[in-house]
Amino acid sequence: MPIPPNILGQDHIKRHFQTAIITHKISHAYILAGEPGTGRSALADTFAMTLLCETGRAIPCMQCHSCKQVLSDNHPDLIHVTHKKPASIGVDDIRDQVNDTISIRPYSGGYKIYIINEAEKMTIQAQNALLKTIEEPPAYAVIILITANPDAFLPTITSRCVQLKIRPLDESTIQDHLTTNLSIPETKAEIYAAFARGNIGKAVQIAQSEDFQHFYDELLQILKNIHTMDISMLLNYIKKIKEENFDIYECLDFMQIWYRDALMFKVTKDANLLIFKEEYSTINEMSQKTGYDGFENILQAIEKAKTRLEANVNMELAMELMFLVMKEN
C-alpha cells in the first residue's frame, strides 16, 4: 500500500491488508485499535480506497474515478458512520446508517465499506444491533471499527472481528518527519518526539502549537528552580497549572522525561544522548548534586502522583506530595 504523508510505520497492518487483497480473503469486520493521531483513520481510508479502486490491484491507483471519490470523501460505497451525541454512538445511529442500508448492493464496486470512528462510544444496545449485521453480513460488506479502547467492545463483537493494533513509532522516525517535512530544528524535534511517545499526530500538533511552548516554558521554570522554591511558591505553581488548564498527565509525562534525561546523563556523561540538549548546563549540575537514589525517588514519586490521580485523589495534594519529594532529592 502507498504511504500517504499522514501514515508512518505500521508496516504489519499494511502487509495484512495487502495480503488479504491479493489472496481475496477480506474479512467482513476489522477492529483497528490505536490512539487518535496514530494514522488509524488514514489506514482505514487507504484500505477502503484500495478495495474500491477500479484497477483491482493491491495498490490504489489514486487516479481512477473511484479513488478520487474516496479522496474527496464522496464515494457512495464508503460510509463514515456519524453520531448525534458527542459522547456516545446510539442504537439509532447504527440502525439508520448501517443495518437499514447494508442490504442495498454497492453502487459502483465490489464492496460496501462502513467505517465507525470512535467505535468504543457505541452503547451496549448499539453493539448488539451491529452484532446482528456482523454475524450475517452480505458478501460485499466490510465494517471497520476504529477505536482507542478495544476492551469496550462486547466479547461477541471482538470474537467476530480481525483485530489489528497500531504500534508506537520509533522516536527517530518521528524526529525525521518533523525535521524533514516541517523544518523543525533537530533539538526541538527530539523533545517533541519524546513527549509524543510514538504518536506522530501528537508530535505534529505540539510542534505547531504556541500553547505547548508556553506549557514547556512554565514546566521547565519549575523543574530548573524547584530546589530554591519554598512551599508557598510550589503551591502557587500548582494553582497556576490548574488555572491554565494544563493536562496534568502531560505535565507528569514531561517531568518524567526531564528526570530520566538527567539520570541518563549521570550514568553516561554523554551530552549527545540528552533530549533536553539546550539545558545541558542545568542537567549537568543536577546530575552532580542528585544521587542515583534521589533520581529513583523522584521517578517513583511521579508514578505515585499518576496512581493517586487515577484514584481521584485531590490534584493539589498529589502534586504537592510529588514536588516535596523532588525538592528533598
Short mmCIF file of C-alpha atoms in Angstrom, two decimals:
data_model
loop_
_atom_site.label_atom_id
_atom_site.label_comp_id
_atom_site.label_asym_id
_atom_site.label_seq_id
_atom_site.Cartn_x
_atom_site.Cartn_y
_atom_site.Cartn_z
CA MET A 1 0.00 0.00 0.00
CA PRO A 2 1.25 3.51 -0.63
CA ILE A 3 2.23 5.59 2.37
CA PRO A 4 0.31 8.88 2.46
CA PRO A 5 2.06 11.70 4.39
CA ASN A 6 -0.05 11.05 7.49
CA ILE A 7 0.77 7.33 7.71
CA LEU A 8 4.23 6.45 9.01
CA GLY A 9 5.22 2.95 10.06
CA GLN A 10 2.51 0.35 10.78
CA ASP A 11 4.02 -1.99 8.18
CA HIS A 12 2.43 -5.01 9.90
CA ILE A 13 -1.05 -3.59 9.26
CA LYS A 14 -0.25 -2.55 5.69
CA ARG A 15 1.09 -6.05 4.96
CA HIS A 16 -2.01 -7.66 6.47
CA PHE A 17 -4.36 -5.57 4.32
CA GLN A 18 -2.29 -6.09 1.18
CA THR A 19 -2.10 -9.87 1.69
CA ALA A 20 -5.86 -10.01 2.30
CA ILE A 21 -6.47 -8.21 -1.01
CA ILE A 22 -4.02 -10.35 -3.00
CA THR A 23 -5.40 -13.63 -1.62
CA HIS A 24 -9.04 -12.45 -1.81
CA LYS A 25 -9.50 -13.15 1.90
CA ILE A 26 -11.12 -9.94 3.05
CA SER A 27 -12.75 -10.15 6.47
CA HIS A 28 -16.25 -8.76 6.95
CA ALA A 29 -15.20 -6.94 10.14
CA TYR A 30 -11.99 -5.35 11.46
CA ILE A 31 -11.03 -3.65 14.71
CA LEU A 32 -8.28 -1.08 14.17
CA ALA A 33 -7.01 -0.11 17.63
CA GLY A 34 -4.77 2.84 18.45
CA GLU A 35 -4.68 6.32 19.92
CA PRO A 36 -6.03 9.28 17.93
CA GLY A 37 -3.22 10.78 15.87
CA THR A 38 -1.52 7.49 15.05
CA GLY A 39 -2.82 7.28 11.48
CA ARG A 40 -5.63 4.82 12.22
CA SER A 41 -8.26 6.69 10.16
CA ALA A 42 -5.85 7.13 7.26
CA LEU A 43 -5.09 3.39 7.31
CA ALA A 44 -8.79 2.55 7.23
CA ASP A 45 -9.46 5.01 4.39
CA THR A 46 -6.48 3.76 2.37
CA PHE A 47 -7.63 0.15 2.78
CA ALA A 48 -11.12 1.18 1.69
CA MET A 49 -9.74 3.09 -1.31
CA THR A 50 -7.72 0.03 -2.34
CA LEU A 51 -10.78 -2.25 -2.15
CA LEU A 52 -12.82 0.20 -4.22
CA CYS A 53 -10.10 1.08 -6.75
CA GLU A 54 -11.16 0.33 -10.33
CA THR A 55 -7.79 -1.27 -11.18
CA GLY A 56 -8.47 -4.18 -8.82
CA ARG A 57 -4.85 -4.22 -7.66
CA ALA A 58 -3.46 -4.32 -4.13
CA ILE A 59 -2.27 -0.73 -4.54
CA PRO A 60 -4.79 2.08 -5.15
CA CYS A 61 -4.03 3.98 -8.35
CA MET A 62 -5.13 7.30 -6.79
CA GLN A 63 -6.22 8.38 -10.27
CA CYS A 64 -9.40 6.48 -11.17
CA HIS A 65 -12.88 7.91 -10.57
CA SER A 66 -13.38 5.70 -7.52
CA CYS A 67 -10.09 6.70 -5.87
CA LYS A 68 -10.84 10.36 -6.48
CA GLN A 69 -14.26 9.92 -4.89
CA VAL A 70 -12.66 8.42 -1.78
CA LEU A 71 -10.05 11.20 -1.65
CA SER A 72 -12.82 13.80 -1.83
CA ASP A 73 -14.89 11.93 0.79
CA ASN A 74 -17.64 11.43 -1.76
CA HIS A 75 -17.79 7.70 -2.57
CA PRO A 76 -21.30 6.21 -2.32
CA ASP A 77 -19.95 2.81 -1.19
CA LEU A 78 -17.77 4.19 1.61
CA ILE A 79 -19.87 5.23 4.60
CA HIS A 80 -18.37 7.01 7.60
CA VAL A 81 -20.85 6.42 10.41
CA THR A 82 -21.63 9.60 12.38
CA HIS A 83 -23.37 10.11 15.70
CA LYS A 84 -25.56 12.90 17.03
CA LYS A 85 -24.42 12.73 20.66
CA PRO A 86 -20.71 13.53 21.05
CA ALA A 87 -20.20 11.11 23.95
CA SER A 88 -22.00 8.05 22.58
CA ILE A 89 -22.99 6.16 19.44
CA GLY A 90 -26.57 5.08 19.95
CA VAL A 91 -28.61 2.19 18.63
CA ASP A 92 -30.46 4.51 16.22
CA ASP A 93 -27.14 5.65 14.71
CA ILE A 94 -26.24 2.03 13.93
CA ARG A 95 -29.70 1.04 12.72
CA ASP A 96 -30.16 4.10 10.48
CA GLN A 97 -26.69 4.22 8.94
CA VAL A 98 -25.63 0.54 8.92
CA ASN A 99 -28.40 -2.01 9.42
CA ASP A 100 -31.01 -0.24 7.27
CA THR A 101 -28.63 0.39 4.34
CA ILE A 102 -26.31 -2.62 4.25
CA SER A 103 -28.75 -4.72 2.22
CA ILE A 104 -28.54 -2.20 -0.64
CA ARG A 105 -25.90 -3.51 -3.01
CA PRO A 106 -22.80 -1.42 -3.86
CA TYR A 107 -23.39 1.28 -6.44
CA SER A 108 -20.16 1.00 -8.38
CA GLY A 109 -17.72 -1.53 -6.91
CA GLY A 110 -17.49 -4.95 -5.38
CA TYR A 111 -17.55 -3.73 -1.78
CA LYS A 112 -19.63 -1.61 0.53
CA ILE A 113 -17.49 -0.35 3.40
CA TYR A 114 -18.58 1.11 6.74
CA ILE A 115 -16.04 2.92 8.93
CA ILE A 116 -17.10 3.63 12.52
CA ASN A 117 -14.67 6.04 14.18
CA GLU A 118 -14.50 6.24 17.99
CA ALA A 119 -16.33 2.92 17.99
CA GLU A 120 -15.70 2.48 21.71
CA LYS A 121 -18.50 5.02 22.17
CA MET A 122 -21.13 2.53 20.97
CA THR A 123 -23.68 1.76 23.66
CA ILE A 124 -24.39 -1.87 24.56
CA GLN A 125 -27.65 -1.62 22.58
CA ALA A 126 -25.76 -0.22 19.57
CA GLN A 127 -23.20 -3.04 19.77
CA ASN A 128 -25.95 -5.65 19.92
CA ALA A 129 -27.60 -4.08 16.88
CA LEU A 130 -24.28 -4.12 14.99
CA LEU A 131 -23.65 -7.73 16.10
CA LYS A 132 -26.65 -8.95 14.12
CA THR A 133 -25.14 -7.45 10.97
CA ILE A 134 -21.61 -8.75 11.68
CA GLU A 135 -22.97 -12.26 12.27
CA GLU A 136 -24.71 -12.47 8.88
CA PRO A 137 -23.27 -9.77 6.61
CA PRO A 138 -23.77 -9.60 2.85
CA ALA A 139 -20.77 -10.92 0.91
CA TYR A 140 -19.81 -7.41 -0.21
CA ALA A 141 -19.87 -5.77 3.25
CA VAL A 142 -16.77 -4.68 5.18
CA ILE A 143 -17.09 -2.99 8.58
CA ILE A 144 -14.07 -1.27 10.17
CA LEU A 145 -14.25 -0.27 13.83
CA ILE A 146 -11.66 2.38 14.76
CA THR A 147 -11.08 2.59 18.50
CA ALA A 148 -8.73 3.72 21.23
CA ASN A 149 -10.15 1.08 23.59
CA PRO A 150 -10.98 -2.35 22.13
CA ASP A 151 -11.81 -3.58 25.65
CA ALA A 152 -15.01 -1.50 25.44
CA PHE A 153 -16.50 -3.97 22.96
CA LEU A 154 -18.65 -6.96 23.83
CA PRO A 155 -16.74 -10.27 23.56
CA THR A 156 -19.23 -11.33 20.88
CA ILE A 157 -18.10 -8.34 18.77
CA THR A 158 -14.36 -8.87 19.22
CA SER A 159 -14.57 -12.59 18.52
CA ARG A 160 -16.05 -11.89 15.08
CA CYS A 161 -13.53 -9.22 14.04
CA VAL A 162 -9.94 -9.32 12.84
CA GLN A 163 -8.07 -7.24 15.42
CA LEU A 164 -5.16 -5.03 14.29
CA LYS A 165 -3.23 -2.93 16.79
CA ILE A 166 -1.33 0.22 15.86
CA ARG A 167 2.18 0.31 17.32
CA PRO A 168 4.00 3.40 18.63
CA LEU A 169 6.56 4.81 16.19
CA ASP A 170 10.26 4.99 16.97
CA GLU A 171 11.31 8.43 18.19
CA SER A 172 13.86 8.63 15.36
CA THR A 173 11.09 8.16 12.76
CA ILE A 174 9.06 10.98 14.29
CA GLN A 175 12.14 13.23 14.56
CA ASP A 176 12.97 12.68 10.88
CA HIS A 177 9.41 13.53 9.88
CA LEU A 178 9.41 16.75 11.92
CA THR A 179 12.80 17.95 10.68
CA THR A 180 12.29 16.93 7.04
CA ASN A 181 8.64 17.82 6.46
CA LEU A 182 8.00 20.60 8.99
CA SER A 183 11.50 22.13 9.16
CA ILE A 184 11.58 21.77 12.96
CA PRO A 185 15.08 22.28 14.45
CA GLU A 186 16.64 18.99 15.49
CA THR A 187 16.89 19.89 19.20
CA LYS A 188 13.19 20.76 19.33
CA ALA A 189 12.20 17.71 17.24
CA GLU A 190 13.86 15.41 19.80
CA ILE A 191 11.77 16.92 22.62
CA TYR A 192 8.53 16.75 20.65
CA ALA A 193 9.21 13.14 19.62
CA ALA A 194 9.98 12.09 23.20
CA PHE A 195 6.90 13.82 24.54
CA ALA A 196 4.63 12.33 21.84
CA ARG A 197 5.52 8.76 22.95
CA GLY A 198 5.25 7.22 19.50
CA ASN A 199 2.19 9.21 18.36
CA ILE A 200 3.03 11.10 15.15
CA GLY A 201 -0.19 13.14 15.21
CA LYS A 202 0.56 14.36 18.73
CA ALA A 203 4.14 15.24 17.74
CA VAL A 204 2.95 17.35 14.79
CA GLN A 205 0.29 19.02 16.92
CA ILE A 206 2.67 20.12 19.68
CA ALA A 207 5.34 21.17 17.17
CA GLN A 208 2.86 23.65 15.70
CA SER A 209 1.30 24.73 19.00
CA GLU A 210 2.02 28.03 20.73
CA ASP A 211 0.22 26.64 23.78
CA PHE A 212 2.75 23.82 24.04
CA GLN A 213 5.63 26.30 24.01
CA HIS A 214 4.01 28.14 26.91
CA PHE A 215 3.41 24.81 28.70
CA TYR A 216 7.07 23.87 28.05
CA ASP A 217 8.43 27.16 29.40
CA GLU A 218 6.30 27.05 32.55
CA LEU A 219 7.20 23.46 33.48
CA LEU A 220 10.87 24.00 32.74
CA GLN A 221 10.81 27.01 35.04
CA ILE A 222 9.52 24.80 37.87
CA LEU A 223 11.92 21.93 37.25
CA LYS A 224 15.00 24.15 36.96
CA ASN A 225 14.26 26.06 40.17
CA ILE A 226 12.42 23.61 42.41
CA HIS A 227 15.33 23.28 44.87
CA THR A 228 15.24 27.00 45.65
CA MET A 229 11.44 27.30 45.95
CA ASP A 230 9.65 27.39 49.28
CA ILE A 231 6.31 25.67 49.88
CA SER A 232 4.24 28.77 49.11
CA MET A 233 5.94 29.16 45.70
CA LEU A 234 5.29 25.49 44.89
CA LEU A 235 1.64 25.86 45.87
CA ASN A 236 1.37 28.92 43.62
CA TYR A 237 2.75 26.93 40.70
CA ILE A 238 0.28 24.10 41.36
CA LYS A 239 -2.52 26.69 41.37
CA LYS A 240 -1.20 28.14 38.10
CA ILE A 241 -1.11 24.70 36.46
CA LYS A 242 -4.75 24.22 37.42
CA GLU A 243 -5.88 27.72 36.38
CA GLU A 244 -4.23 27.45 32.95
CA ASN A 245 -5.89 24.07 32.33
CA PHE A 246 -2.67 22.22 31.68
CA ASP A 247 -3.28 18.49 31.14
CA ILE A 248 -2.00 17.11 34.43
CA TYR A 249 -0.95 13.77 32.92
CA GLU A 250 1.02 15.58 30.22
CA CYS A 251 2.71 17.60 32.96
CA LEU A 252 3.75 14.38 34.69
CA ASP A 253 4.97 12.85 31.41
CA PHE A 254 7.08 15.95 30.80
CA MET A 255 8.63 15.74 34.28
CA GLN A 256 9.34 12.06 33.81
CA ILE A 257 11.22 12.75 30.56
CA TRP A 258 13.21 15.54 32.26
CA TYR A 259 14.39 13.42 35.18
CA ARG A 260 15.09 10.36 33.01
CA ASP A 261 17.21 12.63 30.82
CA ALA A 262 19.17 13.80 33.87
CA LEU A 263 19.59 10.24 35.14
CA MET A 264 20.78 9.06 31.72
CA PHE A 265 23.37 11.83 31.67
CA LYS A 266 24.54 10.93 35.18
CA VAL A 267 25.11 7.35 34.02
CA THR A 268 26.68 8.03 30.61
CA LYS A 269 28.08 11.61 30.77
CA ASP A 270 27.19 11.73 27.06
CA ALA A 271 25.52 15.03 26.14
CA ASN A 272 24.61 13.63 22.71
CA LEU A 273 22.08 11.32 24.38
CA LEU A 274 20.22 14.21 26.02
CA ILE A 275 16.71 15.06 24.85
CA PHE A 276 16.92 18.49 26.52
CA LYS A 277 20.25 19.35 24.88
CA GLU A 278 19.67 23.09 25.27
CA GLU A 279 19.50 22.59 29.05
CA TYR A 280 22.88 20.87 29.27
CA SER A 281 24.22 23.20 31.96
CA THR A 282 21.25 22.64 34.31
CA ILE A 283 21.18 18.89 33.73
CA ASN A 284 24.92 18.60 34.29
CA GLU A 285 24.56 20.43 37.62
CA MET A 286 21.59 18.25 38.62
CA SER A 287 23.48 15.06 37.81
CA GLN A 288 26.30 16.11 40.14
CA LYS A 289 24.07 17.12 43.05
CA THR A 290 21.47 14.34 42.87
CA GLY A 291 22.36 10.73 43.63
CA TYR A 292 21.01 7.63 41.93
CA ASP A 293 18.69 7.03 44.89
CA GLY A 294 17.44 10.61 44.56
CA PHE A 295 16.53 10.18 40.90
CA GLU A 296 14.84 6.87 41.68
CA ASN A 297 12.82 8.50 44.49
CA ILE A 298 11.72 11.32 42.17
CA LEU A 299 10.67 8.99 39.33
CA GLN A 300 8.75 6.84 41.82
CA ALA A 301 7.05 9.98 43.16
CA ILE A 302 5.88 10.88 39.65
CA GLU A 303 4.42 7.39 39.20
CA LYS A 304 2.73 7.67 42.62
CA ALA A 305 1.21 11.00 41.59
CA LYS A 306 -0.27 9.35 38.48
CA THR A 307 -1.66 6.50 40.60
CA ARG A 308 -3.18 8.93 43.09
CA LEU A 309 -4.81 10.99 40.35
CA GLU A 310 -6.30 7.85 38.78
CA ALA A 311 -7.72 7.04 42.23
CA ASN A 312 -9.34 10.52 42.30
CA VAL A 313 -7.05 11.91 44.99
CA ASN A 314 -7.17 15.73 45.11
CA MET A 315 -4.91 17.09 42.36
CA GLU A 316 -3.30 19.79 44.52
CA LEU A 317 -2.45 17.26 47.23
CA ALA A 318 -1.00 14.72 44.78
CA MET A 319 1.17 17.39 43.12
CA GLU A 320 2.30 18.88 46.43
CA LEU A 321 3.48 15.50 47.73
CA MET A 322 5.36 14.89 44.47
CA PHE A 323 7.01 18.34 44.44
CA LEU A 324 8.17 17.85 48.03
CA VAL A 325 10.00 14.64 47.04
CA MET A 326 11.58 16.45 44.09
CA LYS A 327 12.70 19.28 46.37
CA GLU A 328 14.14 16.94 49.01
CA ASN A 329 16.11 14.89 46.47
#
